PDB file of C-alpha atoms in Angstrom:
ATOM      1  CA  SER A  47     -36.750  18.242  21.264  1.00 61.00           C
ATOM      2  CA  ALA A  48     -37.805  21.887  21.132  1.00 72.00           C
ATOM      3  CA  PRO A  49     -35.841  24.714  22.758  1.00 80.00           C
ATOM      4  CA  LEU A  50     -37.255  25.938  26.070  1.00 84.00           C
ATOM      5  CA  ARG A  51     -37.657  29.691  26.417  1.00 88.00           C
ATOM      6  CA  LYS A  52     -39.077  31.861  29.175  1.00 92.00           C
ATOM      7  CA  GLY A  53     -42.574  33.058  28.170  1.00 91.00           C
ATOM      8  CA  ASP A  54     -43.348  30.044  25.956  1.00 89.00           C
ATOM      9  CA  PRO A  55     -46.619  28.175  26.578  1.00 89.00           C
ATOM     10  CA  LEU A  56     -46.494  24.571  27.796  1.00 86.00           C
ATOM     11  CA  LEU A  57     -48.927  22.256  25.985  1.00 84.00           C
ATOM     12  CA  THR A  58     -49.631  18.557  26.441  1.00 82.00           C
ATOM     13  CA  PHE A  59     -47.767  16.404  23.950  1.00 79.00           C
ATOM     14  CA  GLY A  60     -50.329  13.608  23.744  1.00 76.00           C
ATOM     15  CA  SER A  61     -49.763   9.887  23.476  1.00 76.00           C
ATOM     16  CA  ARG A  62     -49.963   7.146  20.862  1.00 77.00           C
ATOM     17  CA  ARG A  63     -53.281   7.375  18.996  1.00 74.00           C
ATOM     18  CA  ASP A  64     -54.165  10.231  21.347  1.00 67.00           C
ATOM     19  CA  ARG A  65     -55.080   7.815  24.155  1.00 70.00           C
ATOM     20  CA  PRO A  66     -55.151   8.428  27.025  1.00 73.00           C
ATOM     21  CA  PHE A  67     -53.614  11.880  26.562  1.00 74.00           C
ATOM     22  CA  ILE A  68     -54.697  14.427  23.948  1.00 76.00           C
ATOM     23  CA  PRO A  69     -52.146  16.838  22.427  1.00 78.00           C
ATOM     24  CA  GLY A  70     -52.412  20.627  22.530  1.00 80.00           C
ATOM     25  CA  ILE A  71     -54.068  21.217  25.915  1.00 82.00           C
ATOM     26  CA  PRO A  72     -52.560  24.377  27.508  1.00 85.00           C
ATOM     27  CA  MET A  73     -51.003  23.693  30.909  1.00 87.00           C
ATOM     28  CA  GLY A  74     -49.107  26.892  31.712  1.00 89.00           C
ATOM     29  CA  ILE A  75     -46.333  29.287  30.774  1.00 91.00           C
ATOM     30  CA  ILE A  76     -42.573  28.790  31.218  1.00 92.00           C
ATOM     31  CA  THR A  77     -41.223  31.261  33.793  1.00 95.00           C
ATOM     32  CA  GLU A  78     -37.656  29.972  34.113  1.00 93.00           C
ATOM     33  CA  VAL A  79     -35.334  27.509  32.378  1.00 90.00           C
ATOM     34  CA  LYS A  80     -32.607  25.739  34.375  1.00 90.00           C
ATOM     35  CA  GLY A  81     -29.614  23.902  32.951  1.00 85.00           C
ATOM     36  CA  ALA A  82     -27.117  24.865  30.304  1.00 79.00           C
ATOM     37  CA  ALA A  83     -28.056  24.874  26.637  1.00 72.00           C
ATOM     38  CA  GLY A  84     -26.715  21.733  24.993  1.00 75.00           C
ATOM     39  CA  SER A  85     -26.771  19.722  28.221  1.00 79.00           C
ATOM     40  CA  LEU A  86     -28.482  16.345  28.277  1.00 82.00           C
ATOM     41  CA  THR A  87     -31.411  17.585  30.374  1.00 85.00           C
ATOM     42  CA  ARG A  88     -32.985  20.940  31.152  1.00 85.00           C
ATOM     43  CA  THR A  89     -35.681  21.841  33.649  1.00 88.00           C
ATOM     44  CA  ALA A  90     -38.451  24.379  33.135  1.00 89.00           C
ATOM     45  CA  VAL A  91     -40.335  26.120  35.922  1.00 93.00           C
ATOM     46  CA  VAL A  92     -43.960  26.543  34.823  1.00 92.00           C
ATOM     47  CA  LYS A  93     -46.700  28.848  36.108  1.00 93.00           C
ATOM     48  CA  THR A  94     -49.806  26.752  35.564  1.00 90.00           C
ATOM     49  CA  TYR A  95     -52.987  28.254  34.171  1.00 88.00           C
ATOM     50  CA  VAL A  96     -54.950  26.650  36.996  1.00 85.00           C
ATOM     51  CA  ASN A  97     -54.401  26.065  40.709  1.00 86.00           C
ATOM     52  CA  PHE A  98     -54.566  22.261  40.715  1.00 80.00           C
ATOM     53  CA  SER A  99     -55.052  22.087  44.485  1.00 86.00           C
ATOM     54  CA  ALA A 100     -58.194  24.262  44.294  1.00 83.00           C
ATOM     55  CA  LEU A 101     -60.106  22.384  41.576  1.00 75.00           C
ATOM     56  CA  ASP A 102     -63.635  21.339  42.420  1.00 76.00           C
ATOM     57  CA  VAL A 103     -65.090  20.817  38.933  1.00 73.00           C
ATOM     58  CA  VAL A 104     -63.096  19.126  36.182  1.00 70.00           C
ATOM     59  CA  GLY A 105     -64.055  18.542  32.556  1.00 70.00           C
ATOM     60  CA  VAL A 106     -62.990  15.267  30.981  1.00 67.00           C
ATOM     61  CA  VAL A 107     -62.243  15.047  27.254  1.00 67.00           C
ATOM     62  CA  VAL A 108     -63.958  11.916  25.952  1.00 64.00           C
ATOM     63  CA  ALA A 109     -63.217  12.331  22.255  1.00 69.00           C
ATOM     64  CA  VAL A 110     -60.213  13.566  20.364  1.00 67.00           C
ATOM     65  CA  PRO A 111     -60.884  16.743  18.345  1.00 68.00           C
ATOM     66  CA  ALA A 112     -61.076  16.299  14.569  1.00 73.00           C
ATOM     67  CA  ARG A 113     -57.944  18.427  14.223  1.00 72.00           C
ATOM     68  CA  ASP A 114     -55.238  19.612  16.598  1.00 67.00           C
ATOM     69  CA  PRO A 115     -56.272  23.078  17.878  1.00 66.00           C
ATOM     70  CA  ARG A 116     -52.598  24.061  18.334  1.00 66.00           C
ATOM     71  CA  ASP A 117     -52.297  27.468  19.996  1.00 67.00           C
ATOM     72  CA  SER A 118     -55.985  28.440  19.764  1.00 70.00           C
ATOM     73  CA  LEU A 119     -56.618  27.187  23.325  1.00 70.00           C
ATOM     74  CA  ILE A 120     -53.803  29.185  24.927  1.00 76.00           C
ATOM     75  CA  PRO A 121     -55.166  32.057  27.053  1.00 75.00           C
ATOM     76  CA  ARG A 122     -54.193  35.462  25.691  1.00 77.00           C
ATOM     77  CA  SER A 123     -51.891  37.658  27.732  1.00 77.00           C
ATOM     78  CA  PRO A 124     -53.700  40.623  29.264  1.00 77.00           C
ATOM     79  CA  THR A 125     -53.195  43.900  27.434  1.00 82.00           C
ATOM     80  CA  PRO A 126     -51.924  46.556  29.833  1.00 83.00           C
ATOM     81  CA  ALA A 127     -53.978  49.735  30.029  1.00 84.00           C
ATOM     82  CA  PRO A 128     -52.161  52.880  28.905  1.00 86.00           C
ATOM     83  CA  THR A 129     -50.799  55.086  31.666  1.00 87.00           C
ATOM     84  CA  VAL A 130     -51.737  58.759  31.496  1.00 86.00           C
ATOM     85  CA  THR A 131     -49.275  61.179  33.079  1.00 87.00           C
ATOM     86  CA  ILE A 132     -50.140  64.816  33.737  1.00 86.00           C
ATOM     87  CA  THR A 133     -47.353  67.192  34.767  1.00 85.00           C
ATOM     88  CA  LEU A 134     -48.184  70.615  36.193  1.00 81.00           C
ATOM     89  CA  THR A 135     -45.479  73.260  35.951  1.00 79.00           C
ATOM     90  CA  PRO A 136     -45.981  76.501  37.887  1.00 75.00           C
ATOM     91  CA  SER A 137     -45.491  79.678  35.878  1.00 70.00           C
ATOM     92  CA  SER A 138     -42.814  82.030  37.219  1.00 69.00           C
ATOM     93  CA  THR A 139     -44.689  85.144  35.977  1.00 68.00           C
ATOM     94  CA  ALA A 140     -48.052  84.322  37.452  1.00 62.00           C
ATOM     95  CA  LYS A 141     -49.131  86.715  40.203  1.00 69.00           C
ATOM     96  CA  PRO A 142     -52.230  86.442  42.308  1.00 67.00           C
ATOM     97  CA  THR A 143     -55.009  88.838  41.345  1.00 70.00           C
ATOM     98  CA  PRO A 144     -57.027  90.477  44.094  1.00 71.00           C
ATOM     99  CA  THR A 145     -60.590  89.360  44.468  1.00 70.00           C
ATOM    100  CA  PRO A 146     -62.994  92.267  43.966  1.00 70.00           C
ATOM    101  CA  SER A 147     -64.680  93.234  47.201  1.00 68.00           C
ATOM    102  CA  VAL A 148     -68.401  92.892  47.393  1.00 64.00           C
ATOM    103  CA  THR A 149     -70.410  95.671  49.081  1.00 64.00           C
ATOM    104  CA  ARG A 150     -73.574  94.639  50.649  1.00 66.00           C
ATOM    105  CA  ALA A 151     -76.614  96.551  49.465  1.00 65.00           C
ATOM    106  CA  ARG A 152     -78.723  98.069  52.202  1.00 70.00           C
ATOM    107  CA  THR A 153     -82.127  96.633  52.655  1.00 69.00           C
ATOM    108  CA  PRO A 154     -84.736  99.422  52.535  1.00 71.00           C
ATOM    109  CA  ARG A 155     -86.717  99.866  55.737  1.00 74.00           C
ATOM    110  CA  PRO A 156     -90.416 100.474  55.513  1.00 74.00           C
ATOM    111  CA  THR A 157     -91.510 103.867  56.769  1.00 74.00           C
ATOM    112  CA  PRO A 158     -94.747 104.105  58.687  1.00 74.00           C
ATOM    113  CA  THR A 159     -97.436 106.150  57.066  1.00 73.00           C
ATOM    114  CA  GLY A 160    -100.125 107.968  58.995  1.00 65.00           C
ATOM    115  CA  THR A 161    -103.820 107.547  58.483  1.00 58.00           C
TER     116      THR A 161
END
């Protein structure tokens, strides 16, 4: 009997001569363990890797793998993206600078010339 810990993966144990059940198939991750350590029985709450009530296509293993894949089939936990924090601190000495005024240039008017 192995100790149950929150965060551990739950894999199939298999059966005699690996029939009908194959060992090492990932089923889910332990989210909670109930019962005192050292007690005769303990219960684990498991978040399954698949929603069993929403399956529409299922693969069936027809041959036992040549060797036990162990943990290689367990989905990897997602890596969280780093959080970037930008803090703006106003300067106490900063003063607004006046915007230079723009003077509009006069458009020259044509002067009539006599012929």
